[in-house]
CSV table of C-alpha atoms in Angstrom, one decimal:
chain,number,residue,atom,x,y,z
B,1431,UNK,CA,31.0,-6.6,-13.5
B,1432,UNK,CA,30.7,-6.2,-17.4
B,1433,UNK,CA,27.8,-4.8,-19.4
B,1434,UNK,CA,27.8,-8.1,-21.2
B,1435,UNK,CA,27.4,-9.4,-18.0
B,1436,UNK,CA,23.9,-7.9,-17.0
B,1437,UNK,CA,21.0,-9.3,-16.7
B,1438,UNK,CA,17.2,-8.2,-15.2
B,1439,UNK,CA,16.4,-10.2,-11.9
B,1440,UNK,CA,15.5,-13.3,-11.3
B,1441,UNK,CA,11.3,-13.6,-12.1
B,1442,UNK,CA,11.0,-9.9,-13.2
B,1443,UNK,CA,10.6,-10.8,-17.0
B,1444,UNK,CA,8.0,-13.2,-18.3
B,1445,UNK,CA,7.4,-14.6,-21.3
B,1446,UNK,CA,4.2,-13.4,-22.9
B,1447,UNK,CA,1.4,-16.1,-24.1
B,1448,UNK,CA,1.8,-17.3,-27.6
B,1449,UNK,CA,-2.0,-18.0,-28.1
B,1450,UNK,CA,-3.0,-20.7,-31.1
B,1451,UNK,CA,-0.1,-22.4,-31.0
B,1452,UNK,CA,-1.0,-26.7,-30.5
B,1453,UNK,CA,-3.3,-28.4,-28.0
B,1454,UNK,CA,0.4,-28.8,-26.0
B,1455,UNK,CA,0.3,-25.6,-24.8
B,1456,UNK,CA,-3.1,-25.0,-23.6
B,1457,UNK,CA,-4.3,-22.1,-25.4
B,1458,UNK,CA,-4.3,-23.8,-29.2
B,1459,UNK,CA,-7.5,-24.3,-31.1
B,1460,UNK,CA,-9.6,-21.4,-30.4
B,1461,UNK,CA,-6.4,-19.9,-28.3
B,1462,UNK,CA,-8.5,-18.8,-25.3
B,1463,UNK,CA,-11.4,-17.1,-27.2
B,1464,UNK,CA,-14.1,-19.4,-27.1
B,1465,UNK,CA,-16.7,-20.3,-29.9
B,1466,UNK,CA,-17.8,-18.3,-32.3
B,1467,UNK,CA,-19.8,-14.7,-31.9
B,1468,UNK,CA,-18.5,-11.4,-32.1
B,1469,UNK,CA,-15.6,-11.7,-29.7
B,1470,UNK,CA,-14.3,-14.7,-31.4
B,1471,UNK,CA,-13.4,-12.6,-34.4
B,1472,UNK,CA,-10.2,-10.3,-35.7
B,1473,UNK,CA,-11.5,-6.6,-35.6
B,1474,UNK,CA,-14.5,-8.0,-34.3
B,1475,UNK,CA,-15.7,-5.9,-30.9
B,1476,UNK,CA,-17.8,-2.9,-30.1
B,1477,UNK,CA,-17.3,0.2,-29.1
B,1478,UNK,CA,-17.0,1.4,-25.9
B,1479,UNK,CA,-20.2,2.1,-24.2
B,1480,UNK,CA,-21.9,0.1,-26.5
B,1481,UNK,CA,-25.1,-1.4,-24.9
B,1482,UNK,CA,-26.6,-3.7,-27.8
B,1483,UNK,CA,-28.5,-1.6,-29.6
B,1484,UNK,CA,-30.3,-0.2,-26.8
B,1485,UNK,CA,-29.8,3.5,-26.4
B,1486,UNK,CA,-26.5,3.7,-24.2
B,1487,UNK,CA,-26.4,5.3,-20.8
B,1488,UNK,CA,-24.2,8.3,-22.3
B,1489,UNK,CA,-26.9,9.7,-24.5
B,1490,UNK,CA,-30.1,8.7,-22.3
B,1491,UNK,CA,-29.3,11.0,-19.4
B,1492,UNK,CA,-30.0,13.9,-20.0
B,1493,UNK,CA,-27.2,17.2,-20.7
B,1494,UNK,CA,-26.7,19.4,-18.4
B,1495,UNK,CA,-24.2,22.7,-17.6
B,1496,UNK,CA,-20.6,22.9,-19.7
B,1497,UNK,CA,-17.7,24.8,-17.8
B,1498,UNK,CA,-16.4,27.6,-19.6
B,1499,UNK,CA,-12.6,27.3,-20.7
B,1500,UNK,CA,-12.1,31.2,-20.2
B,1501,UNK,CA,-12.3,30.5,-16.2
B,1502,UNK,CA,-8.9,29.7,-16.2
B,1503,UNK,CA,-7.9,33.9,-17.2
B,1504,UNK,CA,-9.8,35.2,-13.6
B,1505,UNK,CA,-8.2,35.2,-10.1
B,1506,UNK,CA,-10.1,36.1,-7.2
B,1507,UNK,CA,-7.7,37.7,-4.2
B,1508,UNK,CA,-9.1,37.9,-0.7
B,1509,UNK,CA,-8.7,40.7,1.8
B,1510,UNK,CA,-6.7,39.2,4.0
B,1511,UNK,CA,-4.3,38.3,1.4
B,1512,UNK,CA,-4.0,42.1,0.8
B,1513,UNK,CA,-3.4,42.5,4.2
B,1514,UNK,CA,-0.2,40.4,4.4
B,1515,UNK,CA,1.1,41.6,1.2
B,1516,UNK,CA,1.3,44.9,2.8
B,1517,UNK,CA,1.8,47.4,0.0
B,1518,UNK,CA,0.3,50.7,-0.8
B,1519,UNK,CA,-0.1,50.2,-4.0
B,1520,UNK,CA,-1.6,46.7,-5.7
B,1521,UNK,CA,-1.7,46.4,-9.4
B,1522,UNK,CA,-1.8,43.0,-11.7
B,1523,UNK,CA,1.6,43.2,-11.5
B,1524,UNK,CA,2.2,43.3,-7.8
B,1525,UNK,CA,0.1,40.5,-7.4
B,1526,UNK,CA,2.0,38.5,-9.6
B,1527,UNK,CA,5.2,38.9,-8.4
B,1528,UNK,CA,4.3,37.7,-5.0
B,1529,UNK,CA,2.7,34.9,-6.2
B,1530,UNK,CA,-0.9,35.4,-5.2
B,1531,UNK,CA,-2.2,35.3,-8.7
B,1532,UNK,CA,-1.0,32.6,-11.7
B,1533,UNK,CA,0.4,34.1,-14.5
B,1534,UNK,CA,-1.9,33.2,-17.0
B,1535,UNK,CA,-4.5,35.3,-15.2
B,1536,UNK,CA,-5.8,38.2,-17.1
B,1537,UNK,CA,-9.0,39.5,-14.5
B,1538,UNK,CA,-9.0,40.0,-11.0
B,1539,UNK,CA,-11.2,40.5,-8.4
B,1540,UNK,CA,-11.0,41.3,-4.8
B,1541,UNK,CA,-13.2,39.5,-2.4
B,1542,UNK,CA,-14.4,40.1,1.4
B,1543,UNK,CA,-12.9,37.3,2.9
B,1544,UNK,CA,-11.1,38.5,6.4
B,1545,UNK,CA,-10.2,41.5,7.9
B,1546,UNK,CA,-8.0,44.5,6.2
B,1547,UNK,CA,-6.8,47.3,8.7
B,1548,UNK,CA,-4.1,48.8,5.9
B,1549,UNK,CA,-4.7,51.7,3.7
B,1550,UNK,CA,-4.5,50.1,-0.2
B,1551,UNK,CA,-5.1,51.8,-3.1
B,1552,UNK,CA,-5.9,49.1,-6.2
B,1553,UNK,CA,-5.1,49.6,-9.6
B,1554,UNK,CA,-6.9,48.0,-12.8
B,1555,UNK,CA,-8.6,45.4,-10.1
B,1556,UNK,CA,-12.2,44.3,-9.7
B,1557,UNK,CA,-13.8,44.3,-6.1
B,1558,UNK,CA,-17.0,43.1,-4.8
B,1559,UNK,CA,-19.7,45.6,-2.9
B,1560,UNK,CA,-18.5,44.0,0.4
B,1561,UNK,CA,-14.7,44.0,-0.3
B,1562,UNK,CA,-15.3,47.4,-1.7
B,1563,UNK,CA,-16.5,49.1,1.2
B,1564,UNK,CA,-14.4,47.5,3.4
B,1565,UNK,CA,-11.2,48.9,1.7
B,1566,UNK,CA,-12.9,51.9,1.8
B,1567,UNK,CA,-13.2,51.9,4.9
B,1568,UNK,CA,-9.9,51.4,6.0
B,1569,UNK,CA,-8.7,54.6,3.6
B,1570,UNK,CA,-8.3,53.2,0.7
B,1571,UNK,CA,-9.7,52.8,-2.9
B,1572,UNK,CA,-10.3,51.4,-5.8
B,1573,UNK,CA,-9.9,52.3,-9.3
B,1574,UNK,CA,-11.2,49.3,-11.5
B,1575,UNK,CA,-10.1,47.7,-14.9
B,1576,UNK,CA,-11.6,49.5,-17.9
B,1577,UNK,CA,-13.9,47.6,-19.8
B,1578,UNK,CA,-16.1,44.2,-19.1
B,1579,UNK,CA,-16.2,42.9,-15.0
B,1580,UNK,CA,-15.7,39.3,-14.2
């Protein structure tokens, strides 16, 4: 085999249509676009969406809700989570390394979701009342973040 030598397979290149080129080849005259009107034209089409004047669907219904691009900065961690990670001590950090939080986060918050039987003690994380009480009550505690909750 040669590189001069290589060539695609059989059928898996076809030639593209050469439009408005002689009655011959099928597609000459008009070359496939009919006649006259809007469509029949270079540069000559609407915009998507566009419903003939009439007020498009787009801006008839009505708006409603956005979703707030700073979503992506908060974490939520539940109990049991805790629970398996199995340390005394949680921080931002901690959680981080072991993966149960992305990176990017920036606000945490602990929520009641399972069952936590260990003693933890969280630093610089949010809590809710239930997931609050229940660390509580298995002797830990919680010392939150410093400024604005999530």
């Amino acid at each position: 085999m040669e590189l001069n030598g290589i060539k695609p397979a059989a059928g898996s290149k076809k030639n593209r249509r050469r439009v408005g080129r002689g009655i011959g080849s099928g597609l000459g005259k008009t070359a496939g676009r009919g006649h006259k009107g809007q469509k029949s034209r270079a540069g000559g089409y609407h915009k998507v969406g566009f419903e003939g004047g009439q007020m498009p669907l787009q801006r008839r219904l009505p708006k409603r809700g956005f979703k707030s691009h700073l979503l992506k900065y908060n974490a939520q961690v539940t109990l049991e989570a805790l629970e398996k990670l199995g340390a005394a001590e949680v921080d931002m950090m901690s959680l981080k390394q072991a993966g149960l939080i992305p990176e990017i986060a920036k606000v945490v918050k602990v929520i009641k979701t399972g069952e936590l039987k260990l003693a933890v003690k969280l630093t610089g994380i949010y809590a809710t009342a239930g997931a609050k009480a229940a660390i509580e009550a298995a002797g830990g505690s919680v010392e939150a973040a410093v400024g604005k909750q999530a």
